[in-house]
Amino acid sequence: MTDWVIEVANLRNYLGQTWVHDNVNFNVARGEIIAIIGGSGAGKTTILRSLLLLQTPTEGSIKLFNQEVWQLDNEQLQVLRRRTGMLFQKSALFSGMSILENVMFPLQHLTQLNDDFIREIAFLKLLLVGIEAKDVNKLPSELSGGMQKRVAAARAIALEPDLLFLDEPVSGLDPKSAQAFDELLLFLRDQLGLTIVMVSHDVQSLERVTDRVIFLGEGRVINAGHLQEVRADPHRLIKDYFAAASS
């Protein structure tokens, strides 16, 4: 029996007098790396916001870890949120804090641990993602884009989440840095047992890391499966998407 971490059923979202989603269905199994892809306006970010419990869908069901999320009270939702981590497109690090302080931040605000223990945990998370000990007191502006992404990843896993979300994780990175970050994602998935859901349009990155992709279009899931299977779908939107990505 498959251990589903995410179950989305009959999801509908009505925004701006338009049905952005109409009967969206998909599941994500524990340990998978899944990418949600599709053209502009397909509603990828709206799906991500719903999965992050930031937006209530118009209709439908979202289960995380076998819990129907919209039937939970605020306290239960907070517990559920702590089982998830988020890495934002532009890292969203606090510019006035050292990178160590950035990773300490969620631990300081969401746990009762003392500062010495929090500092130690944050230090170990930075080492885990490939930041050298000599750099932990640097400001984000003193690091390359690729290293900033690593710090953001360390902050995203600071609370030991089971489920990690990423928004365009390799956007703005050069090819070498993008490949290195993809390798980090695979490492973190394997070492920490993470389930990872990302929104991405970088086809090379998708080829390297995803187990499956979910293609959104026409308000629904047009196809879901291994990247090459989805890529071979003759549907017009899928053909146009990959043709544009290859140009």
Coordinates of C-alpha atoms in Angstrom, one line a residue:
M1 CA 0.0 0.0 0.0
T2 CA 1.4 3.4 -1.1
D3 CA 2.3 5.8 1.7
W4 CA 0.8 9.0 0.4
V5 CA 2.2 12.2 1.9
I6 CA 0.0 14.5 -0.2
E7 CA -3.5 13.6 -1.6
V8 CA -5.3 16.3 -3.7
A9 CA -8.8 15.4 -4.9
N10 CA -11.3 17.4 -6.9
L11 CA -9.5 20.6 -6.2
R12 CA -11.1 23.8 -7.6
N13 CA -9.9 27.4 -7.3
Y14 CA -12.0 30.4 -8.4
L15 CA -9.9 33.6 -8.6
G16 CA -10.7 36.8 -10.2
Q17 CA -13.9 35.6 -11.7
T18 CA -12.1 32.7 -13.4
W19 CA -11.8 29.0 -12.6
V20 CA -8.0 28.6 -12.3
H21 CA -8.4 25.0 -11.3
D22 CA -11.3 22.7 -12.0
N23 CA -11.1 19.1 -10.7
V24 CA -7.3 18.8 -10.0
N25 CA -6.2 15.4 -8.7
F26 CA -2.8 14.1 -7.8
N27 CA -0.9 12.2 -5.1
V28 CA 2.7 12.4 -3.8
A29 CA 4.3 9.4 -2.2
R30 CA 6.7 9.5 0.7
G31 CA 10.3 10.0 -0.5
E32 CA 9.4 11.3 -4.0
I33 CA 10.7 14.4 -5.7
I34 CA 7.8 15.8 -7.6
A35 CA 7.7 18.9 -9.8
I36 CA 4.6 20.9 -10.7
I37 CA 5.0 22.3 -14.2
G38 CA 3.0 24.0 -16.8
G39 CA 2.7 27.3 -18.8
S40 CA 2.2 30.8 -17.4
G41 CA -1.2 31.1 -15.7
A42 CA -1.7 27.4 -15.2
G43 CA -2.0 28.0 -11.4
K44 CA 1.2 26.4 -10.2
T45 CA 1.8 29.0 -7.5
T46 CA -1.9 28.7 -6.4
I47 CA -1.5 25.0 -5.9
L48 CA 1.7 25.5 -3.9
R49 CA 0.0 28.1 -1.7
S50 CA -2.8 25.6 -1.0
L51 CA -0.3 22.9 -0.1
L52 CA 1.5 25.3 2.2
L53 CA -1.9 26.0 3.9
L54 CA -1.7 29.7 3.0
Q55 CA -4.8 29.6 0.7
T56 CA -8.1 27.7 1.1
P57 CA -9.3 26.2 -2.1
T58 CA -12.8 27.0 -3.4
E59 CA -13.7 23.3 -3.3
G60 CA -12.0 20.0 -3.0
S61 CA -9.8 18.0 -0.6
I62 CA -6.2 18.3 0.4
K63 CA -4.7 15.7 2.7
L64 CA -1.2 16.0 4.2
F65 CA 0.1 13.0 6.1
N66 CA -3.5 11.5 5.9
Q67 CA -5.1 14.5 7.6
E68 CA -7.8 16.5 5.8
V69 CA -6.2 19.9 6.4
W70 CA -9.3 22.1 6.2
Q71 CA -10.9 20.1 9.0
L72 CA -8.1 21.0 11.4
D73 CA -8.2 23.8 14.0
N74 CA -5.5 26.4 14.2
E75 CA -3.4 24.6 16.7
Q76 CA -3.5 21.4 14.6
L77 CA -2.6 23.4 11.5
Q78 CA 0.4 24.9 13.3
V79 CA 1.6 21.4 14.2
L80 CA 1.2 20.3 10.6
R81 CA 3.0 23.4 9.3
R82 CA 6.0 22.5 11.4
R83 CA 6.3 19.3 9.4
T84 CA 6.9 21.3 6.3
G85 CA 9.7 23.5 5.1
M86 CA 9.9 26.1 2.3
L87 CA 12.7 27.4 0.1
F88 CA 11.7 30.6 -1.8
Q89 CA 12.7 31.5 -5.3
K90 CA 15.1 34.3 -4.3
S91 CA 16.1 32.6 -1.1
A92 CA 14.4 35.3 1.0
L93 CA 17.3 35.5 3.5
F94 CA 17.4 38.4 6.0
S95 CA 20.0 40.7 4.7
G96 CA 20.9 42.2 8.1
M97 CA 21.5 38.8 9.7
S98 CA 24.5 36.5 9.4
I99 CA 23.7 33.2 7.6
L100 CA 24.0 31.4 11.0
E101 CA 21.4 33.8 12.4
N102 CA 19.1 33.2 9.4
V103 CA 19.1 29.5 10.1
M104 CA 18.6 30.1 13.8
F105 CA 15.5 32.3 13.2
P106 CA 12.8 29.6 12.8
L107 CA 14.2 27.7 15.7
Q108 CA 14.1 30.8 18.0
H109 CA 10.5 31.6 17.1
L110 CA 9.0 28.1 16.9
T111 CA 10.8 26.1 19.6
Q112 CA 11.5 26.4 23.3
L113 CA 15.2 25.4 22.9
N114 CA 17.9 27.6 24.5
D115 CA 20.0 29.8 22.2
D116 CA 23.2 27.7 22.7
F117 CA 21.5 24.6 21.4
I118 CA 19.8 26.5 18.6
R119 CA 23.1 27.9 17.5
E120 CA 24.6 24.4 17.5
I121 CA 21.7 23.0 15.4
A122 CA 21.9 25.9 12.9
F123 CA 25.7 25.4 12.6
L124 CA 25.2 21.7 11.8
K125 CA 22.5 22.4 9.3
L126 CA 24.8 24.8 7.4
L127 CA 27.6 22.2 7.4
L128 CA 25.1 19.6 6.1
V129 CA 24.3 21.7 3.0
G130 CA 27.9 22.4 2.3
I131 CA 28.6 25.7 4.0
E132 CA 32.1 25.9 5.5
A133 CA 32.5 26.6 9.2
K134 CA 34.6 29.7 8.5
D135 CA 31.7 31.3 6.5
V136 CA 28.8 30.9 9.0
N137 CA 29.1 34.5 10.3
K138 CA 29.0 36.1 6.8
L139 CA 26.1 38.1 5.6
P140 CA 24.1 36.7 2.7
S141 CA 25.4 39.5 0.4
E142 CA 28.9 38.1 0.9
L143 CA 27.9 34.7 -0.7
S144 CA 27.3 33.7 -4.2
G145 CA 23.8 32.9 -5.4
G146 CA 24.4 29.2 -5.2
M147 CA 25.7 29.5 -1.6
Q148 CA 22.7 31.6 -0.7
K149 CA 20.4 28.8 -2.0
R150 CA 22.3 26.4 0.3
V151 CA 21.7 28.7 3.3
A152 CA 18.0 28.9 2.4
A153 CA 17.9 25.1 2.2
A154 CA 19.5 24.9 5.7
R155 CA 16.9 27.2 7.1
A156 CA 14.1 25.2 5.4
I157 CA 15.3 22.0 7.1
A158 CA 16.0 23.6 10.5
L159 CA 12.9 22.2 12.1
E160 CA 13.4 18.7 10.7
P161 CA 10.5 18.7 8.3
D162 CA 9.2 15.7 6.5
L163 CA 8.0 17.6 3.5
L164 CA 10.0 20.3 1.7
F165 CA 8.5 22.8 -0.9
L166 CA 10.7 24.7 -3.3
D167 CA 9.8 27.5 -5.7
E168 CA 12.0 27.7 -8.8
P169 CA 15.0 26.4 -6.8
V170 CA 17.7 26.8 -9.5
S171 CA 16.3 30.1 -11.0
G172 CA 19.1 32.6 -11.5
L173 CA 21.9 30.1 -11.0
D174 CA 24.6 29.3 -13.6
P175 CA 24.6 25.7 -15.0
K176 CA 27.4 24.5 -12.7
S177 CA 25.7 25.9 -9.5
A178 CA 22.3 24.6 -10.6
Q179 CA 23.7 21.1 -11.0
A180 CA 25.4 21.3 -7.6
F181 CA 22.2 22.4 -6.0
D182 CA 20.3 19.6 -7.6
E183 CA 22.8 17.1 -6.2
L184 CA 22.3 18.7 -2.8
L185 CA 18.5 18.1 -3.1
L186 CA 19.1 14.4 -3.9
F187 CA 21.5 14.2 -1.0
L188 CA 19.0 15.8 1.5
R189 CA 16.2 13.6 0.2
D190 CA 18.2 10.4 0.8
Q191 CA 19.9 11.4 4.0
L192 CA 16.8 13.0 5.7
G193 CA 14.0 11.0 4.2
L194 CA 12.4 14.1 2.7
T195 CA 9.5 14.3 0.4
I196 CA 10.1 17.2 -2.0
V197 CA 7.6 19.2 -4.1
M198 CA 8.8 21.9 -6.3
V199 CA 7.6 24.4 -8.9
S200 CA 10.2 24.6 -11.7
H201 CA 10.6 25.3 -15.3
D202 CA 14.2 24.3 -15.7
V203 CA 14.1 21.1 -17.8
Q204 CA 17.7 20.1 -17.1
S205 CA 17.0 20.3 -13.4
L206 CA 13.8 18.3 -13.8
E207 CA 15.7 15.6 -15.7
R208 CA 18.3 15.3 -12.9
V209 CA 16.1 15.2 -9.8
T210 CA 12.5 14.4 -10.4
D211 CA 10.8 11.1 -9.9
R212 CA 7.6 12.4 -11.6
V213 CA 6.2 15.7 -12.9
I214 CA 2.7 17.0 -12.8
F215 CA 1.7 19.0 -15.8
L216 CA -1.0 21.6 -15.1
G217 CA -3.1 23.1 -17.9
E218 CA -6.7 23.9 -18.8
G219 CA -7.4 24.0 -15.1
R220 CA -6.5 20.3 -14.5
V221 CA -3.7 17.8 -14.5
I222 CA -3.2 17.0 -18.2
N223 CA -0.5 14.4 -17.5
A224 CA 1.5 13.1 -14.5
G225 CA 4.4 10.7 -14.7
H226 CA 8.1 10.4 -15.4
L227 CA 9.4 13.4 -17.3
Q228 CA 10.1 11.6 -20.5
E229 CA 6.5 10.1 -20.5
V230 CA 4.9 13.5 -20.0
R231 CA 7.2 15.1 -22.6
A232 CA 6.1 12.5 -25.2
D233 CA 2.4 13.5 -24.7
P234 CA 1.0 15.0 -27.9
H235 CA -1.2 17.5 -26.1
R236 CA -0.8 20.9 -27.6
L237 CA 0.1 22.7 -24.3
I238 CA 2.7 20.1 -23.4
K239 CA 4.3 20.2 -26.9
D240 CA 4.4 24.0 -26.8
Y241 CA 5.8 24.1 -23.2
F242 CA 8.8 21.8 -24.0
A243 CA 9.3 23.4 -27.4
A244 CA 9.7 26.8 -25.7
A245 CA 11.9 25.3 -23.0
S246 CA 14.3 23.9 -25.6
S247 CA 14.6 27.1 -27.7

